[in-house]
Coordinates of C-alpha atoms and ligand atoms in Angstrom, one line a residue:
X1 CA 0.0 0.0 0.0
X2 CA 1.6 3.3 -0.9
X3 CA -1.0 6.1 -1.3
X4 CA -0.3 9.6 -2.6
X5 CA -3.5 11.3 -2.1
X6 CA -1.8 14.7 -2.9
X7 CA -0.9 15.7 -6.7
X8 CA -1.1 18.4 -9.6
X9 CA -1.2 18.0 -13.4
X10 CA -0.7 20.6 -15.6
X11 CA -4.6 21.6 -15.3
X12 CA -3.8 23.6 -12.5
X13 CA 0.4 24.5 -11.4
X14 CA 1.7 20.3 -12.4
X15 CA 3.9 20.3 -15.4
X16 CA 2.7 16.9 -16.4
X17 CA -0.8 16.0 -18.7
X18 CA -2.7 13.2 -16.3
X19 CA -1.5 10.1 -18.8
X20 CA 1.8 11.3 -17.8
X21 CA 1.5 11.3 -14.4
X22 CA -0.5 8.3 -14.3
X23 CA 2.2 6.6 -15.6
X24 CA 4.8 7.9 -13.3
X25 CA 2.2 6.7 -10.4
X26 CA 2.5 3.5 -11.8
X27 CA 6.4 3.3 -12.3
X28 CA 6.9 4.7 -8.5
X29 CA 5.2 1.7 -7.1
X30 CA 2.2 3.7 -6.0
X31 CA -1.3 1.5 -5.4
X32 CA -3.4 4.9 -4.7
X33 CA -3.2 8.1 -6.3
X34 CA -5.3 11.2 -5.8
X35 CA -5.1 13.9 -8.5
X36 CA -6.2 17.4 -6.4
X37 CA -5.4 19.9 -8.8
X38 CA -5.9 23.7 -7.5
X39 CA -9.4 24.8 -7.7
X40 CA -10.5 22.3 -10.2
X41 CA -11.2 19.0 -11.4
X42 CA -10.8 19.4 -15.4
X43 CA -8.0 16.4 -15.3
X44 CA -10.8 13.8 -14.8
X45 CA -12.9 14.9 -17.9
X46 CA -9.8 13.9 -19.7
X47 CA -8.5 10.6 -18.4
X48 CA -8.9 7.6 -20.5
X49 CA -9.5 4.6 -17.6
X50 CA -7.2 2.8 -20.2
X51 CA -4.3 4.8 -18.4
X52 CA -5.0 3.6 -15.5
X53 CA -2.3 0.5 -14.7
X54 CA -3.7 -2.1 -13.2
X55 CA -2.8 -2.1 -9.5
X56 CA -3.0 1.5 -9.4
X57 CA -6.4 3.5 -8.0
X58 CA -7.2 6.6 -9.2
X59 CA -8.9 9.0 -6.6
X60 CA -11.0 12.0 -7.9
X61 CA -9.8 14.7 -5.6
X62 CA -9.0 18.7 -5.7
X63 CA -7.2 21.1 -3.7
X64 CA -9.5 24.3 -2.4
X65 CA -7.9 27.7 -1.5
X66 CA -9.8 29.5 1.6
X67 CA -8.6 32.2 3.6
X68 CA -8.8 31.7 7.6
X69 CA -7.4 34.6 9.3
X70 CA -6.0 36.2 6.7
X71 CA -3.7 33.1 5.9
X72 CA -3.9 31.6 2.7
X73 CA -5.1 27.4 3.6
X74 CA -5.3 24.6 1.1
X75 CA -8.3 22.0 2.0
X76 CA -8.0 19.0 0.0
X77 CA -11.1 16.9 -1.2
X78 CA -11.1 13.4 -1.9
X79 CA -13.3 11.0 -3.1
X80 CA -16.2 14.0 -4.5
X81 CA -18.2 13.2 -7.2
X82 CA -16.9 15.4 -9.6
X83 CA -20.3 16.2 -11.5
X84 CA -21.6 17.8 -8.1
X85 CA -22.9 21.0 -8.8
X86 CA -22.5 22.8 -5.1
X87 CA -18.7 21.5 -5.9
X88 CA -18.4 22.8 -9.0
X89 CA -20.3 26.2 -8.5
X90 CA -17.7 27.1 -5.6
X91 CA -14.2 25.7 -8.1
X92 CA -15.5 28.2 -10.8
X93 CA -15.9 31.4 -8.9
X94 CA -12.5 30.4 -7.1
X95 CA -11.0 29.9 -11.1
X96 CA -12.7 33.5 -11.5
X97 CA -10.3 34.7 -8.4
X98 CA -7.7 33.6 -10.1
X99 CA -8.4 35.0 -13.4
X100 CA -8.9 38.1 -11.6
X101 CA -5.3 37.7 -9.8
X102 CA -3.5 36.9 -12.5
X103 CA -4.6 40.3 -14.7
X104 CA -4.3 42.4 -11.3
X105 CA -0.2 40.7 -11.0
X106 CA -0.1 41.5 -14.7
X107 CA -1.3 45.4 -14.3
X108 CA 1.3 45.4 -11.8
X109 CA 4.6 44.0 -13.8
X110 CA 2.7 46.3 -16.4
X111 CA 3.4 49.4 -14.9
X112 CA 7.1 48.2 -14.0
X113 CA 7.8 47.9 -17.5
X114 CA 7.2 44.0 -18.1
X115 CA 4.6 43.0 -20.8
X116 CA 3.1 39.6 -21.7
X117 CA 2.7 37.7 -18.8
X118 CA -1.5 37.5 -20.1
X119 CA -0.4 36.1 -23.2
X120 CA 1.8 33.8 -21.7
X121 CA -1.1 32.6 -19.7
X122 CA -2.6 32.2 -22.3
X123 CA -0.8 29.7 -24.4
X124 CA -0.9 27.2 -20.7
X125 CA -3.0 24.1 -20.8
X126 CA -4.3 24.7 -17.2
X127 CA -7.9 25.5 -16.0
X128 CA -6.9 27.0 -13.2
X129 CA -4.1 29.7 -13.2
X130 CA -1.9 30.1 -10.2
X131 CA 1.0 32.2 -9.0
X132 CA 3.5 29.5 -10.0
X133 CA 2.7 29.8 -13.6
X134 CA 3.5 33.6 -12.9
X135 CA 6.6 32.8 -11.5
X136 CA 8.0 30.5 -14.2
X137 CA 6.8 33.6 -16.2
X138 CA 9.1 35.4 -14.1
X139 CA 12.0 32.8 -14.5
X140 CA 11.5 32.7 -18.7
X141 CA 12.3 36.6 -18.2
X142 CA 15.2 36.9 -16.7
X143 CA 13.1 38.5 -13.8
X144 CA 13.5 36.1 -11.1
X145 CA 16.5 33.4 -10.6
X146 CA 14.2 30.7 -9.7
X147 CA 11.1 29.8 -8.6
X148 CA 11.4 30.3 -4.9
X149 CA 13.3 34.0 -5.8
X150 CA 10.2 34.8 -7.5
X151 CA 8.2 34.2 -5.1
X152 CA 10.0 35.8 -2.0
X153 CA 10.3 38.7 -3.8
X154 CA 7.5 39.1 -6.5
X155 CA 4.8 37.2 -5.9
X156 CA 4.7 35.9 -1.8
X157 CA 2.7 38.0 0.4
X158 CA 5.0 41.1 0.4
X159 CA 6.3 40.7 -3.1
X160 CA 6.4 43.3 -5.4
X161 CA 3.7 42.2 -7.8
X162 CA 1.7 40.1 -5.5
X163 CA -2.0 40.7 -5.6
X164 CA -4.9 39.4 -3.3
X165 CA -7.6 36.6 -3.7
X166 CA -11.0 36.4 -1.7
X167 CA -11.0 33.0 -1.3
X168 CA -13.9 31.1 0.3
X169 CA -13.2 30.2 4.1
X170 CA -12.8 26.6 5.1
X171 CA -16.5 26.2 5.8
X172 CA -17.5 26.9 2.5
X173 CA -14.7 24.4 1.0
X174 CA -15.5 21.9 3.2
X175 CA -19.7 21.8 2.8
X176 CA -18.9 21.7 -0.6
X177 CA -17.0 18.7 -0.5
X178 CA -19.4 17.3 1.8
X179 CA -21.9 18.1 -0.6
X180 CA -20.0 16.0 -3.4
X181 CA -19.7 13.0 -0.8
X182 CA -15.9 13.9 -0.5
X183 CA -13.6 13.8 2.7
X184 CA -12.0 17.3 3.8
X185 CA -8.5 17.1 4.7
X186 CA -6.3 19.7 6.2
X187 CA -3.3 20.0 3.8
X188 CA 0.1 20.5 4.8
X189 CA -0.5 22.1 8.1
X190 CA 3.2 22.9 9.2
X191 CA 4.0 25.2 5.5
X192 CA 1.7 27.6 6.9
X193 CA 3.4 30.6 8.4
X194 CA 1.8 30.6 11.8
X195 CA 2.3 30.2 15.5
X196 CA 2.1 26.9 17.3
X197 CA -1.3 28.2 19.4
X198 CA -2.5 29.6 15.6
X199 CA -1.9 26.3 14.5
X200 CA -3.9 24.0 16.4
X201 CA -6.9 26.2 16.7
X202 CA -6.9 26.1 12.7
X203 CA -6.8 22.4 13.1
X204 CA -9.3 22.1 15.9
X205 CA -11.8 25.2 13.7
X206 CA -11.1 23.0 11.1
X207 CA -12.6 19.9 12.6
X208 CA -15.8 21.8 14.3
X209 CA -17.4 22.9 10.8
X210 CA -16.6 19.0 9.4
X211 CA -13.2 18.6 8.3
X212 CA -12.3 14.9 8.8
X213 CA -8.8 14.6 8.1
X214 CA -5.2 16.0 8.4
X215 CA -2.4 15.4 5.9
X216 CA 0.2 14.1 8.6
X217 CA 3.0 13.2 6.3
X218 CA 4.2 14.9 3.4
X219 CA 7.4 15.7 1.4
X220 CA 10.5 17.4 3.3
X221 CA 8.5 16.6 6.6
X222 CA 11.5 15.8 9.4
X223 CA 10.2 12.8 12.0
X224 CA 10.2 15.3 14.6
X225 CA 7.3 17.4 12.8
X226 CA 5.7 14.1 11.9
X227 CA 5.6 13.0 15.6
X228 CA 3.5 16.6 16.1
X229 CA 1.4 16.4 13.3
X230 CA 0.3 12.9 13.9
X231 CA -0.5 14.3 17.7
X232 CA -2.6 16.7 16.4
X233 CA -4.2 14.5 14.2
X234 CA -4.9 12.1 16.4
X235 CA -6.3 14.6 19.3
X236 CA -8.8 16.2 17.4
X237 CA -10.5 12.9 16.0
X238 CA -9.4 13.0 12.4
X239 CA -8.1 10.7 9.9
X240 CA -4.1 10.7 8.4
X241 CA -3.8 11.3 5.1
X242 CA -0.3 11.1 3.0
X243 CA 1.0 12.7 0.0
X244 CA 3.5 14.6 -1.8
X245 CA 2.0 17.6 -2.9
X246 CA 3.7 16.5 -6.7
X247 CA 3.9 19.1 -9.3
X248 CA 6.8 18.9 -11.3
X249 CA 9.4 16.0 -12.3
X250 CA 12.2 18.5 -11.8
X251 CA 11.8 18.6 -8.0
X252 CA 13.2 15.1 -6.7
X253 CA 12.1 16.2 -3.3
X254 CA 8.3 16.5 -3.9
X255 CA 8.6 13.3 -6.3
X256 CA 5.4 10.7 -6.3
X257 CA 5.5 8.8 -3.2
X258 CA 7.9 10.7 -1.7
X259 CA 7.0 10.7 2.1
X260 CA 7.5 9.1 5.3
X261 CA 5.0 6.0 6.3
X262 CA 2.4 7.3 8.9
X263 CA 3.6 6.5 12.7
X264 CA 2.3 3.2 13.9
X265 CA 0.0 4.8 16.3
X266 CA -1.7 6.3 13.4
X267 CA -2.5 2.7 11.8
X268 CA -6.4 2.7 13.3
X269 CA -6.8 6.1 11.9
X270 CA -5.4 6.1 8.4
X271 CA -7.5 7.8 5.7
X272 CA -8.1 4.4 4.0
X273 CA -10.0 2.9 6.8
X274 CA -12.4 5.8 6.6
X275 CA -15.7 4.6 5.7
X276 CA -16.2 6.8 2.9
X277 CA -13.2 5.6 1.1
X278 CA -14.4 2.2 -0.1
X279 CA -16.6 4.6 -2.7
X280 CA -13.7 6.1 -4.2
X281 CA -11.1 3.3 -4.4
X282 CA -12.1 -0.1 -3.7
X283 CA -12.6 -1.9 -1.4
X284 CA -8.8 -1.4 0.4
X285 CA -8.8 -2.7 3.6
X286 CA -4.8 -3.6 4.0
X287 CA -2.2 -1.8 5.1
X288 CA 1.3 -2.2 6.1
X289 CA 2.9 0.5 8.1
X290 CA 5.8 1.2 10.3
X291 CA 7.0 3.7 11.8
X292 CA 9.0 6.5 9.8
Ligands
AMP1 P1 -1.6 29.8 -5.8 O1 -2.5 28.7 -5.4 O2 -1.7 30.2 -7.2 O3 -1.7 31.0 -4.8 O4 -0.1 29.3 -5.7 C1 0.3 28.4 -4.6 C2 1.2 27.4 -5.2 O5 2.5 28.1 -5.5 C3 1.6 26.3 -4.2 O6 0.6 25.3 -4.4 C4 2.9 25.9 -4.7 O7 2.8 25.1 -5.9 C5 3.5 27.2 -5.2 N1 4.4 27.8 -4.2 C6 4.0 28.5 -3.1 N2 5.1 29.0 -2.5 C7 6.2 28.6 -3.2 C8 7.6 28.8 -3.0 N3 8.1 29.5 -2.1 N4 8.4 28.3 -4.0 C9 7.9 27.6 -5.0 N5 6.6 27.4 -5.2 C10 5.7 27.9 -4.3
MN2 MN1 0.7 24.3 -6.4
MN3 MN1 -1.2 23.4 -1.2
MN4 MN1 -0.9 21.0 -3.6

């Protein structure tokens, strides 16, 4: 069992098409994969179930940017029926955001001179645009030195030419997922830049309007942070999830599969045991885990 219930395609900020990256699931040994693309689910209206190996499961999922306290947070859904129309209604005003970002970031390198990031956006296979097709604008340029350049100093909170999204709050993320018979999870809790206190009374808001489950291990997670995120999963009832957070071949860190196996005293409360699961995956009752 080796389930990464956290990847992009190049339908949001992923560099890969979903045949691609179903293949690469398949090569990295992985028996689950969820594709949770930003803000949409246009991959699934394209996969053939043809390139789907056998021995691989294919989870409909998305990733949904809310604000909570003026912090950006990424809920991930898994298991939604994709055709659900409360789903659906809330991904395209959140793919309007974006739109909306991307030409107030572009008025912004306008006025310093720098044309033809809308055009660049343009010729992009992606449904929903995002601030790192903005930054590998950036990098094409000459403007920024890499990715993580661009962002510290264009395009994170304080950059240069950053601009602001409304996203939904978590409430509104999760009852939609709810509403598509998905299962909320709380991604990547310890990349957000807040306090310890700040932390755990996202995760425990997070779990009073019906989040179920917290992504516990991830990529470039130390055991240390593991241990703590498996505590706070744990003491606020939710389920474990794992995944990479995969967007790009070119970053061996963040590659499919790439994460440490949930902490034995997890085991009772992996994602997969969840009884909504069986729906989107099979009926996958075995697991193997160790501690990381
Ligand atoms: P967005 O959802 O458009 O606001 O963009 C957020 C995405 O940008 C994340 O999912 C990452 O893929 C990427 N990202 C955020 N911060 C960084 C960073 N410091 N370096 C590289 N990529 C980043
Ligand atoms: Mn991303
Ligand atoms: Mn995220
Ligand atoms: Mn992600």
């Amino acid at each position: 069992m080796l389930a990464d219930l956290h990847a992009h395609t190049w339908f949001s900020d992923g560099t890969l098409p979903p045949q691609a990256l179903l293949e690469r699931a398949a090569a990295r040994g992985l028996t689950h994969l969820a594709i949770t693309d930003h803000d949409t689910t246009a991959a699934f209206e394209s996969i053939d179930p043809a390139w789907i190996a056998p021995g691989l499961q294919l989870l409909p999922g998305v990733e949904i940017s809310t604000l909570w306290e003026r912090q950006e947070v990424h809920i991930v859904g898994l298991g939604i029926d994709c055709d659900d129309l409360t789903l659906q209604t809330l991904l395209q005003a959140q793919q309007h955001l974006r739109r909306e970002r991307a030409a107030a970031m572009d008025m912004s390198l306008q006025k310093a001179g720098i044309c033809g990031l809308m055009d660049y956006l343009a010729t992009l296979p992606c449904t929903a645009v995002g601030r790192n097709h903005v930054a590998q604008f950036l990098l094409d340029r000459g403007i920024a030195r890499s990715k993580e350049h661009a962002f510290k100093n264009f395009l994170g909170d304080k950059g240069k030419y950053a601009a602001s999204a409304r996203w939904c709050s978590i409430e509104d993320a999760v009852n939609a997922i709810r509403a598509a018979g998905g299962i909320a999870i709380l991604a990547h809790p310890n990349r957000y830049r807040i306090s310890n206190p700040a932390l755990r009374r996202l995760v425990s808001e997070f779990a009073a309007v019906g989040g179920e489950g917290l992504e516990v291990s991830y990529s470039n997670l130390d055991a240390d942070r593991l241990d703590h995120l498996a505590s706070l999963c744990l003491g606020n009832g939710l389920w474990a999830s794992t995944g990479s957070d995969f967007h790009s071949p070119g970053n061996h860190w963040m590659d499919l599969g790439k994460f440490r196996l949930l902490p034995a005293r997890c085991a009772d409360r992996a994602i997969w045991l969840h009884s909504g699961w069986p729906r989107c995956a099979g009926d996958v009752k075995q697991v193997s885990l160790s501690d990381a």
